[in-house]
Short mmCIF file of C-alpha atoms and ligand atoms in Angstrom, two decimals:
data_model
loop_
_atom_site.label_atom_id
_atom_site.label_comp_id
_atom_site.label_asym_id
_atom_site.label_seq_id
_atom_site.Cartn_x
_atom_site.Cartn_y
_atom_site.Cartn_z
CA MET A 1 -27.09 -7.60 -11.33
CA ALA A 2 -27.32 -4.00 -10.05
CA HIS A 3 -24.71 -2.65 -7.65
CA THR A 4 -24.88 -0.23 -4.75
CA MET A 5 -21.87 1.32 -3.09
CA VAL A 6 -22.78 2.64 0.36
CA ILE A 7 -20.14 5.00 1.70
CA PHE A 8 -20.12 5.50 5.48
CA GLY A 9 -18.18 8.68 6.23
CA ALA A 10 -19.64 10.49 3.23
CA SER A 11 -18.70 13.94 4.45
CA GLY A 12 -15.07 12.98 5.13
CA ASP A 13 -11.93 13.90 3.31
CA LEU A 14 -11.30 10.45 1.85
CA THR A 15 -14.72 10.39 0.22
CA SER A 16 -14.31 13.72 -1.52
CA ARG A 17 -10.61 13.40 -2.35
CA LYS A 18 -10.38 9.77 -3.41
CA LEU A 19 -13.59 7.76 -3.54
CA ILE A 20 -15.91 10.03 -5.50
CA PRO A 21 -13.27 11.14 -8.04
CA ALA A 22 -12.36 7.48 -8.57
CA LEU A 23 -16.00 6.42 -9.00
CA PHE A 24 -16.59 9.34 -11.35
CA ARG A 25 -13.55 8.42 -13.46
CA LEU A 26 -14.78 4.82 -13.61
CA PHE A 27 -18.15 6.12 -14.78
CA GLN A 28 -16.52 8.34 -17.41
CA ARG A 29 -14.43 5.47 -18.67
CA GLY A 30 -17.52 3.29 -18.94
CA LYS A 31 -16.12 0.90 -16.33
CA LEU A 32 -18.69 1.39 -13.59
CA PRO A 33 -21.09 -1.57 -13.91
CA PRO A 34 -24.46 -0.55 -15.34
CA ASN A 35 -27.12 0.04 -12.71
CA SER A 36 -24.62 1.19 -10.10
CA ARG A 37 -25.73 3.58 -7.39
CA ILE A 38 -23.67 5.39 -4.83
CA VAL A 39 -25.22 6.21 -1.48
CA GLY A 40 -23.38 8.50 0.91
CA VAL A 41 -24.08 8.08 4.60
CA SER A 42 -22.98 10.39 7.37
CA ARG A 43 -24.37 12.42 10.23
CA SER A 44 -24.31 15.72 8.33
CA ASP A 45 -27.72 17.06 7.56
CA PHE A 46 -27.59 17.01 3.73
CA ASN A 47 -30.07 15.76 1.23
CA SER A 48 -29.03 14.07 -2.01
CA GLU A 49 -29.17 17.34 -3.98
CA ALA A 50 -26.96 19.20 -1.51
CA TRP A 51 -24.44 16.37 -1.38
CA ARG A 52 -24.23 16.16 -5.17
CA GLU A 53 -23.56 19.89 -5.27
CA GLN A 54 -20.82 19.57 -2.70
CA LEU A 55 -19.26 16.68 -4.61
CA ARG A 56 -19.42 18.61 -7.85
CA ILE A 57 -17.33 21.38 -6.27
CA SER A 58 -14.81 19.05 -4.64
CA THR A 59 -14.46 16.80 -7.70
CA SER A 60 -14.00 19.68 -10.13
CA GLY A 61 -11.38 21.13 -7.78
CA PHE A 62 -9.65 17.77 -7.66
CA LEU A 63 -9.74 17.03 -11.40
CA GLY A 64 -9.08 20.61 -12.50
CA ALA A 65 -9.05 21.00 -16.28
CA ASP A 66 -10.00 17.32 -16.71
CA PHE A 67 -13.39 17.90 -15.05
CA ASP A 68 -16.29 17.34 -17.46
CA ALA A 69 -19.39 19.04 -15.99
CA GLN A 70 -21.82 17.31 -18.31
CA ALA A 71 -20.47 13.87 -17.51
CA PHE A 72 -20.63 14.74 -13.81
CA ASN A 73 -24.33 15.62 -14.14
CA ALA A 74 -25.00 12.19 -15.63
CA PHE A 75 -22.91 10.54 -12.89
CA ALA A 76 -24.67 12.54 -10.15
CA GLU A 77 -28.04 11.05 -11.11
CA GLN A 78 -26.80 7.82 -9.54
CA VAL A 79 -25.62 9.52 -6.35
CA HIS A 80 -27.81 9.67 -3.24
CA TYR A 81 -27.43 10.68 0.37
CA PHE A 82 -28.86 9.46 3.65
CA SER A 83 -28.27 11.14 6.97
CA CYS A 84 -27.59 8.58 9.70
CA ASP A 85 -25.91 8.54 13.08
CA ILE A 86 -23.80 5.39 13.15
CA ASN A 87 -24.06 5.27 16.93
CA ASN A 88 -27.83 5.14 16.78
CA ALA A 89 -29.22 1.66 16.06
CA ASN A 90 -32.62 3.22 15.27
CA ASP A 91 -31.14 4.94 12.22
CA PHE A 92 -30.26 1.66 10.49
CA PRO A 93 -33.72 0.23 9.61
CA PRO A 94 -34.62 3.53 7.84
CA LEU A 95 -31.25 3.34 6.06
CA ALA A 96 -32.12 -0.20 4.92
CA ASP A 97 -35.49 1.09 3.63
CA PHE A 98 -33.78 3.97 1.84
CA LEU A 99 -31.34 1.59 0.11
CA GLY A 100 -34.26 -0.61 -0.90
CA LYS A 101 -36.00 2.42 -2.46
CA VAL A 102 -32.86 3.57 -4.27
CA GLU A 103 -32.49 0.06 -5.65
CA GLY A 104 -36.12 0.19 -6.79
CA GLY A 105 -36.89 -3.18 -5.27
CA GLU A 106 -34.33 -4.84 -7.55
CA LYS A 107 -31.82 -7.31 -6.19
CA ALA A 108 -28.51 -5.47 -5.96
CA ASP A 109 -25.04 -6.45 -4.78
CA ARG A 110 -23.98 -4.06 -2.08
CA VAL A 111 -20.62 -2.83 -0.93
CA TYR A 112 -20.47 -1.06 2.41
CA TYR A 113 -17.42 1.15 2.29
CA VAL A 114 -16.38 2.16 5.80
CA ALA A 115 -14.52 5.44 5.35
CA THR A 116 -15.33 6.81 8.79
CA MET A 117 -12.96 7.58 11.64
CA PRO A 118 -11.38 4.26 12.73
CA GLN A 119 -13.10 4.57 16.12
CA LEU A 120 -16.42 3.98 14.34
CA TYR A 121 -15.44 0.84 12.40
CA GLU A 122 -16.66 -1.63 15.00
CA THR A 123 -19.93 0.18 15.66
CA THR A 124 -20.65 0.33 11.93
CA ILE A 125 -20.05 -3.42 11.60
CA VAL A 126 -22.20 -4.24 14.62
CA GLN A 127 -25.07 -2.04 13.41
CA LEU A 128 -24.95 -3.57 9.92
CA GLY A 129 -25.20 -7.00 11.52
CA ALA A 130 -27.96 -6.11 13.95
CA SER A 131 -30.12 -4.52 11.25
CA GLY A 132 -29.83 -7.60 9.02
CA MET A 133 -27.99 -5.60 6.35
CA ALA A 134 -25.04 -7.99 6.17
CA CYS A 135 -27.18 -10.95 5.16
CA ASP A 136 -26.30 -12.01 1.62
CA SER A 137 -28.88 -14.69 0.90
CA GLN A 138 -30.45 -12.67 -1.97
CA ALA A 139 -27.50 -10.67 -3.29
CA ALA A 140 -23.88 -10.12 -2.33
CA ARG A 141 -23.04 -8.01 0.72
CA ARG A 142 -19.43 -6.93 1.05
CA ILE A 143 -17.64 -4.61 3.43
CA VAL A 144 -14.57 -2.54 2.64
CA LEU A 145 -12.43 -1.23 5.47
CA GLU A 146 -9.93 1.56 5.12
CA LYS A 147 -6.55 1.63 6.78
CA PRO A 148 -5.60 1.65 9.64
CA PHE A 149 -6.68 -1.89 10.43
CA GLY A 150 -6.03 -1.67 14.16
CA THR A 151 -3.08 0.00 15.78
CA ASN A 152 -1.43 -3.22 16.98
CA LEU A 153 -2.04 -6.96 16.98
CA GLU A 154 -4.53 -6.79 19.82
CA THR A 155 -6.77 -4.14 18.27
CA ALA A 156 -6.52 -5.74 14.82
CA ARG A 157 -7.60 -9.07 16.30
CA LYS A 158 -10.50 -7.45 18.10
CA LEU A 159 -11.62 -5.79 14.88
CA ASN A 160 -11.32 -9.10 13.03
CA GLN A 161 -13.38 -10.81 15.71
CA THR A 162 -16.11 -8.20 15.42
CA LEU A 163 -16.09 -8.62 11.66
CA GLN A 164 -16.27 -12.40 11.91
CA LYS A 165 -19.43 -12.18 14.00
CA VAL A 166 -21.19 -10.36 11.18
CA PHE A 167 -19.45 -11.13 7.88
CA ARG A 168 -17.70 -14.17 6.44
CA GLU A 169 -14.07 -13.54 5.54
CA ASP A 170 -14.89 -13.67 1.82
CA GLN A 171 -17.21 -10.68 2.32
CA VAL A 172 -14.44 -8.56 3.86
CA TYR A 173 -12.16 -6.30 1.78
CA ARG A 174 -9.32 -4.62 3.67
CA ILE A 175 -7.82 -1.82 1.61
CA ASP A 176 -4.13 -1.25 1.12
CA HIS A 177 -4.01 1.23 -1.71
CA TYR A 178 -0.49 0.09 -2.65
CA LEU A 179 -2.00 -3.11 -4.01
CA GLY A 180 -4.17 -1.02 -6.33
CA LYS A 181 -1.12 0.51 -7.99
CA GLU A 182 -0.56 -0.86 -11.48
CA THR A 183 3.19 -0.99 -11.01
CA VAL A 184 2.80 -3.14 -7.88
CA GLN A 185 0.59 -5.58 -9.78
CA ASN A 186 3.16 -5.51 -12.55
CA ILE A 187 5.69 -7.07 -10.16
CA LEU A 188 3.56 -10.22 -10.20
CA VAL A 189 3.44 -10.16 -13.98
CA LEU A 190 7.18 -9.49 -14.25
CA ARG A 191 7.90 -12.44 -12.01
CA PHE A 192 5.27 -14.94 -13.03
CA ALA A 193 4.60 -14.22 -16.70
CA ASN A 194 8.25 -14.31 -17.78
CA SER A 195 10.62 -17.21 -17.68
CA ILE A 196 13.84 -15.21 -17.46
CA PHE A 197 13.47 -13.67 -13.98
CA GLU A 198 12.21 -16.48 -11.75
CA PRO A 199 15.21 -18.80 -12.19
CA ILE A 200 17.52 -16.12 -10.76
CA TRP A 201 15.07 -14.73 -8.19
CA ASN A 202 16.63 -16.45 -5.20
CA ARG A 203 19.56 -16.77 -2.80
CA ASN A 204 21.86 -18.22 -5.46
CA PHE A 205 21.90 -15.04 -7.51
CA ILE A 206 20.59 -12.20 -5.36
CA ASP A 207 22.78 -10.51 -2.77
CA HIS A 208 20.04 -8.45 -1.14
CA ILE A 209 16.85 -6.51 -1.86
CA GLN A 210 16.07 -2.90 -0.94
CA ILE A 211 12.52 -1.62 -0.69
CA THR A 212 12.34 2.15 -0.33
CA VAL A 213 9.27 4.33 0.03
CA ALA A 214 10.64 7.86 0.27
CA GLU A 215 8.43 10.90 0.66
CA SER A 216 9.56 14.49 0.40
CA VAL A 217 6.50 15.78 2.26
CA THR A 218 6.59 16.24 6.01
CA VAL A 219 3.71 15.36 8.33
CA GLY A 220 1.94 18.65 7.63
CA ARG A 221 -1.60 18.83 8.93
CA ARG A 222 -1.65 15.17 9.93
CA ALA A 223 0.86 15.62 12.75
CA ASP A 224 -1.63 14.70 15.43
CA TYR A 225 -2.41 11.31 13.84
CA TYR A 226 1.16 10.74 12.71
CA ASP A 227 2.72 11.36 16.09
CA ARG A 228 0.63 8.53 17.54
CA SER A 229 1.39 6.31 14.63
CA GLY A 230 4.95 6.84 13.37
CA VAL A 231 6.47 5.41 10.23
CA LEU A 232 6.37 1.76 11.34
CA ARG A 233 2.60 1.75 11.76
CA ASP A 234 1.86 4.26 9.01
CA MET A 235 3.97 2.72 6.25
CA PHE A 236 5.74 -0.53 7.20
CA GLN A 237 2.94 -2.65 8.65
CA ASN A 238 0.92 -2.17 5.49
CA HIS A 239 2.50 -0.70 2.36
CA LEU A 240 6.12 -1.84 2.75
CA PHE A 241 5.06 -5.30 3.85
CA GLN A 242 2.78 -5.59 0.83
CA LEU A 243 5.74 -4.74 -1.40
CA LEU A 244 7.84 -7.26 0.51
CA MET A 245 5.23 -9.96 0.02
CA VAL A 246 4.78 -9.50 -3.72
CA THR A 247 8.55 -9.39 -4.18
CA ALA A 248 9.27 -12.49 -2.13
CA MET A 249 6.22 -14.75 -2.54
CA GLU A 250 6.11 -18.00 -4.47
CA SER A 251 3.92 -18.31 -7.53
CA PRO A 252 0.37 -19.34 -6.67
CA ALA A 253 -1.05 -22.30 -8.56
CA ARG A 254 -3.77 -20.07 -9.98
CA PHE A 255 -4.46 -16.35 -9.80
CA THR A 256 -7.35 -16.46 -7.36
CA ALA A 257 -7.80 -14.29 -4.28
CA ASP A 258 -7.14 -17.01 -1.76
CA LEU A 259 -4.28 -18.72 -3.52
CA VAL A 260 -2.48 -15.39 -4.02
CA ARG A 261 -3.03 -14.44 -0.41
CA ASP A 262 -1.95 -17.89 0.83
CA GLU A 263 1.42 -17.32 -0.83
CA LYS A 264 1.75 -13.79 0.52
CA VAL A 265 0.98 -14.92 4.03
CA LYS A 266 3.71 -17.57 3.84
CA VAL A 267 6.26 -14.78 3.34
CA LEU A 268 5.24 -13.06 6.56
CA ARG A 269 5.22 -16.39 8.37
CA SER A 270 8.81 -16.92 7.26
CA VAL A 271 10.10 -13.57 8.50
CA ARG A 272 12.68 -14.40 11.14
CA ASP A 273 11.72 -13.35 14.68
CA LEU A 274 13.88 -10.67 16.16
CA VAL A 275 15.18 -11.42 19.63
CA GLY A 276 17.26 -9.67 22.27
CA GLY A 277 19.98 -7.49 20.78
CA ASP A 278 18.46 -7.78 17.27
CA PHE A 279 16.10 -4.93 18.06
CA ALA A 280 18.97 -2.53 18.53
CA ASN A 281 20.82 -3.70 15.40
CA CYS A 282 18.03 -4.55 12.98
CA GLY A 283 17.57 -1.00 11.83
CA VAL A 284 17.96 2.73 12.15
CA ARG A 285 15.49 5.24 13.59
CA GLY A 286 15.25 8.86 12.58
CA GLN A 287 13.23 12.01 13.03
CA TYR A 288 13.53 14.98 10.71
CA ALA A 289 14.84 18.26 12.09
CA GLY A 290 11.86 20.41 13.04
CA TYR A 291 9.48 17.48 13.60
CA LEU A 292 9.08 18.42 17.26
CA LYS A 293 7.87 21.89 16.25
CA GLU A 294 5.06 20.55 14.05
CA ASN A 295 1.62 21.49 15.28
CA GLY A 296 0.17 18.46 17.07
CA VAL A 297 3.43 16.70 17.91
CA ALA A 298 4.01 15.93 21.59
CA ALA A 299 6.90 17.61 23.36
CA GLU A 300 9.98 15.38 23.17
CA SER A 301 8.08 12.92 21.02
CA PRO A 302 10.06 9.71 20.34
CA THR A 303 8.08 9.03 17.13
CA GLU A 304 10.15 8.00 14.11
CA SER A 305 9.51 9.77 10.81
CA PHE A 306 12.17 7.55 9.24
CA ALA A 307 13.06 3.93 9.73
CA ALA A 308 15.25 1.39 8.01
CA LEU A 309 14.86 -2.28 8.88
CA LYS A 310 16.68 -5.43 7.92
CA LEU A 311 14.52 -8.54 7.78
CA HIS A 312 15.36 -12.11 6.90
CA ILE A 313 13.00 -14.55 5.27
CA ASP A 314 13.84 -18.02 6.44
CA ASN A 315 12.90 -20.30 3.60
CA TRP A 316 14.76 -22.12 0.82
CA ARG A 317 14.45 -19.30 -1.67
CA TRP A 318 15.63 -16.46 0.54
CA LYS A 319 17.90 -17.96 3.20
CA GLY A 320 20.76 -15.51 3.73
CA VAL A 321 19.33 -12.73 1.54
CA PRO A 322 18.61 -9.65 3.63
CA PHE A 323 15.61 -7.49 2.78
CA TYR A 324 16.24 -3.84 3.62
CA LEU A 325 13.06 -1.84 4.07
CA ARG A 326 13.16 1.90 4.50
CA SER A 327 10.69 4.73 4.51
CA GLY A 328 10.59 8.28 5.71
CA LYS A 329 9.12 11.71 5.38
CA GLY A 330 11.10 14.87 4.63
CA LEU A 331 13.45 12.98 2.29
CA SER A 332 15.05 14.20 -0.90
CA CYS A 333 12.28 13.18 -3.29
CA ARG A 334 9.15 11.10 -3.61
CA THR A 335 10.11 7.73 -4.88
CA THR A 336 9.01 4.17 -4.28
CA GLN A 337 11.41 1.62 -5.62
CA ILE A 338 12.47 -1.95 -5.19
CA VAL A 339 16.10 -2.63 -5.94
CA VAL A 340 17.12 -6.22 -6.53
CA GLU A 341 20.88 -6.34 -6.24
CA PHE A 342 22.53 -9.41 -7.72
CA LYS A 343 25.74 -11.06 -6.62
CA GLU A 344 29.05 -10.08 -8.16
CA PRO A 345 30.28 -12.21 -11.06
CA PRO A 346 32.24 -15.16 -9.65
CA HIS A 347 35.39 -14.46 -11.67
CA ILE A 348 36.86 -11.12 -12.68
CA LEU A 349 38.19 -11.01 -16.20
CA PHE A 350 38.32 -7.41 -17.30
CA GLY A 351 40.08 -4.29 -16.06
CA LYS A 352 42.76 -3.74 -13.47
CA GLY A 353 42.79 -2.60 -9.84
CA LYS A 354 39.63 -0.97 -8.55
CA GLN A 355 38.21 -0.77 -12.04
CA ALA A 356 38.24 -4.53 -12.25
CA ILE A 357 35.49 -4.89 -9.68
CA PRO A 358 32.29 -4.46 -11.62
CA GLN A 359 29.29 -2.90 -9.97
CA ALA A 360 26.65 -5.47 -9.21
CA ASN A 361 23.81 -6.02 -11.65
CA ARG A 362 20.67 -4.41 -10.39
CA LEU A 363 17.06 -4.51 -11.32
CA VAL A 364 15.43 -1.27 -10.20
CA ILE A 365 11.66 -1.56 -10.11
CA GLN A 366 10.22 1.91 -10.02
CA ILE A 367 6.75 1.98 -8.50
CA GLN A 368 6.05 5.72 -8.34
CA PRO A 369 6.05 8.52 -9.38
CA ALA A 370 8.20 7.17 -12.19
CA GLU A 371 6.84 3.87 -13.40
CA GLY A 372 9.10 1.35 -14.99
CA ILE A 373 12.04 -0.95 -14.63
CA GLN A 374 15.72 -0.38 -15.15
CA LEU A 375 18.34 -3.07 -15.52
CA HIS A 376 21.93 -2.15 -14.65
CA PHE A 377 24.61 -4.20 -16.35
CA GLN A 378 28.21 -3.92 -17.53
CA SER A 379 29.22 -3.14 -21.07
CA LYS A 380 32.40 -2.31 -22.87
CA VAL A 381 33.62 1.26 -23.11
CA PRO A 382 33.84 1.73 -26.89
CA ASP A 383 37.21 2.30 -28.34
CA ALA A 384 39.09 1.49 -25.15
CA GLU A 385 40.78 -1.88 -24.63
CA MET A 386 38.54 -4.03 -22.47
CA LYS A 387 37.37 -1.31 -20.12
CA ILE A 388 33.91 -1.78 -18.70
CA ARG A 389 31.25 0.59 -17.50
CA GLN A 390 27.76 0.35 -16.14
CA SER A 391 24.93 0.65 -18.64
CA GLN A 392 21.16 0.66 -18.30
CA LEU A 393 18.19 -0.77 -20.07
CA ASP A 394 14.99 1.13 -19.40
CA PHE A 395 11.39 0.06 -19.59
CA ARG A 396 8.78 2.77 -19.08
CA PHE A 397 5.53 1.32 -17.85
CA ASP A 398 3.44 4.12 -19.34
CA GLY A 399 5.40 4.36 -22.55
CA THR A 400 3.94 1.30 -24.17
CA GLY A 401 0.44 2.44 -24.97
CA ASN A 402 -1.88 5.38 -24.98
CA GLU A 403 -4.29 4.17 -22.36
CA LYS A 404 -4.64 6.33 -19.31
CA TYR A 405 -4.67 3.77 -16.60
CA SER A 406 -6.54 4.06 -13.40
CA ASP A 407 -5.32 5.21 -10.07
CA ALA A 408 -5.26 2.73 -7.21
CA TYR A 409 -8.72 3.59 -5.88
CA GLN A 410 -10.41 3.09 -9.23
CA ARG A 411 -9.03 -0.41 -9.47
CA LEU A 412 -9.84 -1.31 -5.87
CA LEU A 413 -13.36 0.13 -5.90
CA LEU A 414 -14.15 -1.73 -9.08
CA ASP A 415 -12.76 -4.99 -7.70
CA ALA A 416 -14.85 -4.58 -4.55
CA LEU A 417 -17.98 -3.95 -6.64
CA LEU A 418 -17.28 -6.99 -8.78
CA GLY A 419 -16.26 -9.21 -5.87
CA ASP A 420 -12.59 -9.80 -6.62
CA ALA A 421 -10.63 -9.81 -3.37
CA SER A 422 -7.17 -10.64 -4.80
CA LEU A 423 -5.85 -7.13 -4.16
CA PHE A 424 -7.15 -6.83 -0.61
CA ALA A 425 -5.53 -7.93 2.62
CA ARG A 426 -6.82 -10.99 4.45
CA ASN A 427 -7.25 -11.23 8.24
CA ASP A 428 -4.21 -13.48 8.77
CA GLU A 429 -2.03 -11.19 6.61
CA VAL A 430 -2.91 -8.14 8.68
CA GLU A 431 -2.43 -9.91 12.00
CA LEU A 432 0.91 -11.39 10.96
CA ALA A 433 2.12 -7.96 9.87
CA TRP A 434 1.31 -6.57 13.31
CA ARG A 435 2.99 -9.56 14.91
CA ILE A 436 6.24 -8.49 13.23
CA ILE A 437 5.88 -4.75 13.81
CA ASP A 438 4.60 -4.74 17.42
CA PRO A 439 7.79 -6.10 19.05
CA ILE A 440 9.91 -3.62 17.10
CA ILE A 441 7.78 -0.70 18.23
CA ALA A 442 7.86 -2.00 21.81
CA ALA A 443 11.64 -2.37 21.72
CA TRP A 444 12.08 1.04 20.12
CA ARG A 445 10.04 2.60 22.93
CA SER A 446 12.00 0.81 25.66
CA PRO A 447 15.12 2.08 27.47
CA ALA A 448 17.17 -0.27 25.24
CA ALA A 449 15.95 1.47 22.06
CA PRO A 450 18.60 2.40 19.51
CA GLU A 451 19.25 6.12 19.31
CA LEU A 452 16.72 8.29 17.48
CA HIS A 453 18.83 10.24 14.99
CA THR A 454 17.85 13.65 13.71
CA TYR A 455 18.20 14.17 9.97
CA PRO A 456 17.96 17.27 7.83
CA ILE A 457 14.99 17.60 5.51
CA GLY A 458 15.86 16.91 1.90
CA GLY A 459 18.33 14.04 2.21
CA TRP A 460 18.06 10.27 2.56
CA GLY A 461 17.49 10.13 6.30
CA PRO A 462 20.11 10.06 9.06
CA ASP A 463 23.77 9.60 8.10
CA GLU A 464 23.73 6.61 10.42
CA SER A 465 21.48 4.82 7.96
CA GLY A 466 24.22 4.94 5.32
CA GLU A 467 26.87 4.01 7.90
CA TRP A 468 24.77 1.05 9.00
CA MET A 469 24.66 -0.20 5.40
CA ASP A 470 28.42 0.46 4.97
CA SER A 471 29.06 -1.69 8.02
CA GLN A 472 27.36 -4.54 6.15
CA LEU A 473 29.46 -3.83 3.03
CA ARG A 474 26.42 -2.67 1.12
CA SER A 475 25.06 0.71 0.14
CA TRP A 476 21.65 2.23 -0.35
CA PHE A 477 20.57 3.01 -3.85
CA ASP A 478 20.03 6.69 -3.09
CA VAL A 479 18.86 7.84 -6.47
CA CYS A 480 15.70 9.78 -7.22
CA PRO A 481 13.58 8.27 -9.99
CA VAL A 482 15.92 6.70 -12.51
CA ILE A 483 13.26 6.64 -15.17
CA SER A 484 11.55 9.91 -15.92
CA GLY A 485 7.79 9.72 -15.57
C1 LIG B 501 -0.74 6.60 3.57
C2 LIG B 501 0.02 7.14 4.74
O1 LIG B 501 -1.26 5.33 3.87
O2 LIG B 501 0.14 6.47 2.46
C3 LIG B 501 0.63 8.49 4.39
O3 LIG B 501 -0.87 7.31 5.82
C4 LIG B 501 1.49 8.36 3.14
O4 LIG B 501 1.43 8.98 5.46
C5 LIG B 501 0.69 7.70 2.03
O5 LIG B 501 1.87 9.68 2.76
C6 LIG B 501 1.59 7.39 0.85
O6 LIG B 501 0.80 6.96 -0.22
P1 LIG B 501 1.29 7.18 -1.70
O7 LIG B 501 0.33 6.44 -2.56
O8 LIG B 501 1.31 8.66 -1.95
O9 LIG B 501 2.68 6.62 -1.76
#
């Protein structure tokens, strides 16, 4: 079967920075299914030749020395452009004709990738429905939607309702690029393809879990968007919750899209509701020094660029094990890591005084930029009575082979083309995530909100974040990548 990827928002940043380089790399690696075409759609008045030329410039800039001009020429033969105003219903029948011509009358599975401004998502869906382009009686028709999927529960629901009028749920692919990361998928393999981790992956052995997505960058040119969004919408509702779900979910019976997503959804359903005073104590809010001077940020903006949250998952496996989630911009380094901190040994045998209390065993799962896993455990100091010290066992994810594995978009685009939805978010997942985040945002915008602490750029967020952990007799694992990339 032939495949067509139709990209709405062809002249946008995402298309040139992520989608086309990813499709080109897939092509170069021989992974793009044969007979695949890419059709860019936007209002700009290009023709296919002009668009190809523009993509050649942007892709070579993006890939730098890795850019292969000859390979790009071969790739570009499959790239086409159609100028269309999404707001104009009359532009869609000619688009359907154009796609038919590009496909040469063959039956082709189609993926409509909506990479437009979010304000155009619903119109695009409606127009696809009205023009009969969503009908999949002859060949598959799928739709991919970029983040953000709504800005709260209400808008996400509305978007889902619009989608449901035109597409079945199994035709809908909601992107969270964190799920396309190899190291995130590796968490599932670590947990469910080994027999040594699962037996201890529960409240009997684990004290708590920390999920940190730290970024050293500040909001930069995206201040206008970011100030309306803030870290809870920008990072927690999607990326951190995805990491939470894959860390906490039960094993599905089989690795199929719906069974995997059923298990993920159960995690969000089990997140304990916050009530009353919880909103003031469940976390820490911060804003980096200088945020208010960023171009595009509202005067006296209350938007958090840092947040730490404590969530509980009320089920048999996790009862009593807090999950600490934290993310922020302007921090000391870029690192995404999941730290599983185990309970202390029940009986202390070695050492005296303070030395006798061993540091807890930890499993540090490094998602990016370093990719690997580190196990922290105690060992004997050689040549010294029975003194103990902490030692590490390292596993480097990229150190085991020579293959250059794909970036998240390559994996997700390929899955969408081939119809595998396992790594995409389902409607109930997205709505449940908003159901958890919305009340926190509301409480943090109310007069009862906890204080918004200012933090200096280059650290680990406000001091109060560390103090908050101290008060719970725990401490953040504030270490930049423990495994060099
Ligand atoms: C995006 C957020 O979804 O994810 C950005 O909008 C953030 O603010 C980015 O910087 C982080 O992605 P990654 O893959 O670099 O961790």
